[in-house]
Amino acid sequence: MELYLLHPEKHRQLYGCINITVEDVPLEERQHIPEGIIFIALAAFYYYVIAFHLFWEGTFAVAIPLLYIVFALLFYAKSRKLEASKQVSKQQKLMLLQVFIISMLNFVTCSVYVSMMYIVPSKILIHFATFCWLHIHGFPPVIYLAFNPTIQKDAKQMWFSVLRRCKGQTKTKKS
């Protein structure tokens, strides 16, 4: 450090490679054949884009939404036949909507992350992917709470019991 700070000319001479050119090192000493072969083999292995992989991901990208559309159509046809049980039909519709929303969040997030492997992502795409990832991990409880009456009832009971405990503790502190 002293050499760098106090004698920069001497430091440049010793460590700056000013006096060395490519021609000073013989070609035989600059060749690293085993390392080069390993590097080329690993690059070919790691960066090779497999066509089957693209086909598989493309199939899922098309098949999952198609399956949900078919399922929704079959569900609609079944609910038209069973007009007698309106309550069960309403619960089934809410369940279908819950599953559909969560699955579509997963589908969009997976599609964005897969597309980021094949294109250079912009800053907006990176932010969108992060936003989607946060939502698939944090939004399902909100969906369940919004659509499921049993979970709503249990959440209200839990919330009121916590409020009662807090209210009881404030009364005992004031006394």
mmCIF file of C-alpha atoms in Angstrom:
data_model
loop_
_atom_site.group_PDB
_atom_site.id
_atom_site.type_symbol
_atom_site.label_atom_id
_atom_site.label_comp_id
_atom_site.label_asym_id
_atom_site.label_seq_id
_atom_site.Cartn_x
_atom_site.Cartn_y
_atom_site.Cartn_z
ATOM 1 C CA MET A 1 0.000 0.000 0.000
ATOM 2 C CA GLU A 2 2.910 2.330 0.745
ATOM 3 C CA LEU A 3 4.286 1.726 -2.732
ATOM 4 C CA TYR A 4 0.919 2.554 -4.302
ATOM 5 C CA LEU A 5 0.367 5.714 -2.243
ATOM 6 C CA LEU A 6 3.901 7.088 -1.847
ATOM 7 C CA HIS A 7 5.661 5.894 -5.021
ATOM 8 C CA PRO A 8 3.027 5.477 -7.772
ATOM 9 C CA GLU A 9 5.670 5.434 -10.575
ATOM 10 C CA LYS A 10 7.439 2.453 -9.012
ATOM 11 C CA HIS A 11 4.064 0.708 -8.457
ATOM 12 C CA ARG A 12 3.106 1.187 -12.144
ATOM 13 C CA GLN A 13 6.482 -0.159 -13.231
ATOM 14 C CA LEU A 14 6.226 -3.279 -11.043
ATOM 15 C CA TYR A 15 2.521 -4.076 -11.260
ATOM 16 C CA GLY A 16 1.154 -2.160 -14.251
ATOM 17 C CA CYS A 17 2.461 -4.457 -17.005
ATOM 18 C CA ILE A 18 3.555 -1.419 -19.006
ATOM 19 C CA ASN A 19 6.619 -3.092 -20.496
ATOM 20 C CA ILE A 20 4.903 -6.396 -21.387
ATOM 21 C CA THR A 21 3.305 -6.951 -24.790
ATOM 22 C CA VAL A 22 1.568 -9.993 -26.250
ATOM 23 C CA GLU A 23 4.577 -10.772 -28.426
ATOM 24 C CA ASP A 24 6.811 -11.070 -25.325
ATOM 25 C CA VAL A 25 4.980 -14.251 -24.263
ATOM 26 C CA PRO A 26 5.447 -17.143 -26.736
ATOM 27 C CA LEU A 27 2.314 -18.624 -28.305
ATOM 28 C CA GLU A 28 2.991 -22.024 -26.728
ATOM 29 C CA GLU A 29 2.792 -20.478 -23.252
ATOM 30 C CA ARG A 30 -0.470 -18.704 -24.071
ATOM 31 C CA GLN A 31 -2.293 -21.862 -25.109
ATOM 32 C CA HIS A 32 -4.356 -23.649 -22.466
ATOM 33 C CA ILE A 33 -5.799 -26.551 -24.426
ATOM 34 C CA PRO A 34 -7.334 -28.672 -21.590
ATOM 35 C CA GLU A 35 -8.954 -25.630 -19.974
ATOM 36 C CA GLY A 36 -10.209 -24.454 -23.381
ATOM 37 C CA ILE A 37 -11.780 -27.827 -24.175
ATOM 38 C CA ILE A 38 -13.462 -27.929 -20.759
ATOM 39 C CA PHE A 39 -14.714 -24.357 -21.200
ATOM 40 C CA ILE A 40 -16.135 -25.060 -24.678
ATOM 41 C CA ALA A 41 -17.788 -28.304 -23.517
ATOM 42 C CA LEU A 42 -19.377 -26.625 -20.487
ATOM 43 C CA ALA A 43 -20.539 -23.656 -22.568
ATOM 44 C CA ALA A 44 -22.142 -25.997 -25.111
ATOM 45 C CA PHE A 45 -23.777 -28.000 -22.328
ATOM 46 C CA TYR A 46 -25.027 -25.043 -20.276
ATOM 47 C CA TYR A 47 -26.075 -22.711 -23.085
ATOM 48 C CA TYR A 48 -27.574 -25.239 -25.477
ATOM 49 C CA VAL A 49 -31.283 -24.571 -25.991
ATOM 50 C CA ILE A 50 -33.149 -27.848 -26.189
ATOM 51 C CA ALA A 51 -36.079 -27.857 -28.618
ATOM 52 C CA PHE A 52 -37.999 -30.358 -26.473
ATOM 53 C CA HIS A 53 -37.731 -27.971 -23.520
ATOM 54 C CA LEU A 54 -39.305 -25.197 -25.589
ATOM 55 C CA PHE A 55 -42.025 -27.575 -26.796
ATOM 56 C CA TRP A 56 -42.758 -28.704 -23.226
ATOM 57 C CA GLU A 57 -43.045 -25.142 -21.870
ATOM 58 C CA GLY A 58 -45.122 -24.048 -24.853
ATOM 59 C CA THR A 59 -47.466 -26.982 -24.331
ATOM 60 C CA PHE A 60 -47.996 -25.998 -20.710
ATOM 61 C CA ALA A 61 -48.497 -22.356 -21.637
ATOM 62 C CA VAL A 62 -51.328 -23.369 -23.979
ATOM 63 C CA ALA A 63 -52.702 -26.442 -22.183
ATOM 64 C CA ILE A 64 -53.267 -24.949 -18.721
ATOM 65 C CA PRO A 65 -55.549 -22.113 -19.883
ATOM 66 C CA LEU A 66 -57.347 -24.496 -22.258
ATOM 67 C CA LEU A 67 -57.972 -26.960 -19.432
ATOM 68 C CA TYR A 68 -59.423 -24.179 -17.299
ATOM 69 C CA ILE A 69 -61.671 -23.063 -20.135
ATOM 70 C CA VAL A 70 -62.910 -26.640 -20.663
ATOM 71 C CA PHE A 71 -63.385 -27.062 -16.908
ATOM 72 C CA ALA A 72 -65.324 -23.790 -16.685
ATOM 73 C CA LEU A 73 -67.553 -24.796 -19.612
ATOM 74 C CA LEU A 74 -68.257 -28.211 -18.078
ATOM 75 C CA PHE A 75 -68.937 -26.573 -14.734
ATOM 76 C CA TYR A 76 -71.336 -24.124 -16.370
ATOM 77 C CA ALA A 77 -73.163 -26.955 -18.161
ATOM 78 C CA LYS A 78 -73.422 -28.954 -14.929
ATOM 79 C CA SER A 79 -74.707 -25.967 -12.952
ATOM 80 C CA ARG A 80 -77.431 -25.409 -15.574
ATOM 81 C CA LYS A 81 -78.625 -28.999 -15.133
ATOM 82 C CA LEU A 82 -78.677 -28.778 -11.335
ATOM 83 C CA GLU A 83 -80.871 -25.720 -10.793
ATOM 84 C CA ALA A 84 -82.303 -27.130 -7.542
ATOM 85 C CA SER A 85 -79.273 -26.530 -5.320
ATOM 86 C CA LYS A 86 -78.484 -22.831 -5.653
ATOM 87 C CA GLN A 87 -76.347 -22.645 -2.474
ATOM 88 C CA VAL A 88 -74.039 -25.474 -3.479
ATOM 89 C CA SER A 89 -73.765 -23.994 -6.954
ATOM 90 C CA LYS A 90 -72.767 -20.606 -5.481
ATOM 91 C CA GLN A 91 -70.101 -22.212 -3.291
ATOM 92 C CA GLN A 92 -68.803 -24.193 -6.243
ATOM 93 C CA LYS A 93 -68.613 -21.035 -8.341
ATOM 94 C CA LEU A 94 -66.662 -19.255 -5.619
ATOM 95 C CA MET A 95 -64.316 -22.222 -5.306
ATOM 96 C CA LEU A 96 -63.785 -22.274 -9.072
ATOM 97 C CA LEU A 97 -63.081 -18.545 -9.050
ATOM 98 C CA GLN A 98 -60.548 -18.907 -6.196
ATOM 99 C CA VAL A 99 -58.671 -21.687 -7.933
ATOM 100 C CA PHE A 100 -58.810 -19.903 -11.283
ATOM 101 C CA ILE A 101 -57.407 -16.620 -9.923
ATOM 102 C CA ILE A 102 -54.566 -18.319 -8.045
ATOM 103 C CA SER A 103 -53.730 -20.533 -11.023
ATOM 104 C CA MET A 104 -53.714 -17.596 -13.414
ATOM 105 C CA LEU A 105 -51.392 -15.689 -11.063
ATOM 106 C CA ASN A 106 -49.063 -18.694 -11.114
ATOM 107 C CA PHE A 107 -49.367 -19.003 -14.894
ATOM 108 C CA VAL A 108 -48.537 -15.334 -15.512
ATOM 109 C CA THR A 109 -45.609 -15.430 -13.090
ATOM 110 C CA CYS A 110 -44.179 -18.617 -14.588
ATOM 111 C CA SER A 111 -44.625 -17.288 -18.115
ATOM 112 C CA VAL A 112 -42.821 -14.062 -17.271
ATOM 113 C CA TYR A 113 -39.920 -15.880 -15.622
ATOM 114 C CA VAL A 114 -39.614 -18.361 -18.518
ATOM 115 C CA SER A 115 -39.699 -15.541 -21.067
ATOM 116 C CA MET A 116 -36.903 -13.810 -19.156
ATOM 117 C CA MET A 117 -34.670 -16.796 -19.976
ATOM 118 C CA TYR A 118 -35.048 -16.246 -23.717
ATOM 119 C CA ILE A 119 -35.156 -12.462 -24.029
ATOM 120 C CA VAL A 120 -33.103 -9.738 -22.420
ATOM 121 C CA PRO A 121 -35.504 -8.417 -19.790
ATOM 122 C CA SER A 122 -36.125 -4.721 -19.493
ATOM 123 C CA LYS A 123 -36.302 -3.026 -16.127
ATOM 124 C CA ILE A 124 -40.100 -2.928 -16.337
ATOM 125 C CA LEU A 125 -40.275 -6.681 -17.013
ATOM 126 C CA ILE A 126 -38.015 -7.385 -14.035
ATOM 127 C CA HIS A 127 -40.218 -5.241 -11.796
ATOM 128 C CA PHE A 128 -43.358 -6.918 -13.169
ATOM 129 C CA ALA A 129 -41.879 -10.385 -12.553
ATOM 130 C CA THR A 130 -40.997 -9.443 -8.974
ATOM 131 C CA PHE A 131 -44.477 -7.990 -8.480
ATOM 132 C CA CYS A 132 -46.032 -11.225 -9.798
ATOM 133 C CA TRP A 133 -43.791 -13.375 -7.622
ATOM 134 C CA LEU A 134 -44.780 -11.402 -4.519
ATOM 135 C CA HIS A 135 -48.449 -11.769 -5.421
ATOM 136 C CA ILE A 136 -48.396 -15.542 -5.906
ATOM 137 C CA HIS A 137 -46.920 -15.879 -2.434
ATOM 138 C CA GLY A 138 -48.962 -13.241 -0.620
ATOM 139 C CA PHE A 139 -52.262 -12.937 -2.460
ATOM 140 C CA PRO A 140 -53.802 -16.437 -1.985
ATOM 141 C CA PRO A 141 -54.730 -15.758 1.674
ATOM 142 C CA VAL A 142 -56.473 -12.560 0.568
ATOM 143 C CA ILE A 143 -58.378 -14.506 -2.104
ATOM 144 C CA TYR A 144 -59.357 -17.210 0.384
ATOM 145 C CA LEU A 145 -60.497 -14.577 2.866
ATOM 146 C CA ALA A 146 -62.506 -12.742 0.206
ATOM 147 C CA PHE A 147 -64.282 -15.799 -1.252
ATOM 148 C CA ASN A 148 -64.515 -18.433 1.487
ATOM 149 C CA PRO A 149 -67.302 -17.817 4.055
ATOM 150 C CA THR A 150 -65.848 -20.329 6.531
ATOM 151 C CA ILE A 151 -62.482 -18.594 6.540
ATOM 152 C CA GLN A 152 -64.237 -15.217 6.822
ATOM 153 C CA LYS A 153 -66.164 -16.414 9.886
ATOM 154 C CA ASP A 154 -63.042 -17.866 11.517
ATOM 155 C CA ALA A 155 -61.044 -14.701 10.786
ATOM 156 C CA LYS A 156 -63.773 -12.519 12.334
ATOM 157 C CA GLN A 157 -63.866 -14.712 15.450
ATOM 158 C CA MET A 158 -60.085 -14.590 15.744
ATOM 159 C CA TRP A 159 -60.002 -10.823 15.221
ATOM 160 C CA PHE A 160 -62.723 -10.174 17.812
ATOM 161 C CA SER A 161 -61.038 -12.448 20.360
ATOM 162 C CA VAL A 162 -57.789 -10.507 19.918
ATOM 163 C CA LEU A 163 -59.666 -7.216 20.295
ATOM 164 C CA ARG A 164 -61.402 -8.486 23.453
ATOM 165 C CA ARG A 165 -58.065 -9.496 24.947
ATOM 166 C CA CYS A 166 -56.534 -6.124 24.106
ATOM 167 C CA LYS A 167 -59.590 -4.333 25.498
ATOM 168 C CA GLY A 168 -59.428 -6.430 28.678
ATOM 169 C CA GLN A 169 -55.742 -5.626 29.155
ATOM 170 C CA THR A 170 -56.315 -1.879 28.775
ATOM 171 C CA LYS A 171 -59.104 -1.990 31.388
ATOM 172 C CA THR A 172 -56.888 -3.781 33.903
ATOM 173 C CA LYS A 173 -54.042 -1.292 33.319
ATOM 174 C CA LYS A 174 -56.367 1.693 33.918
ATOM 175 C CA SER A 175 -57.694 0.280 37.197
#
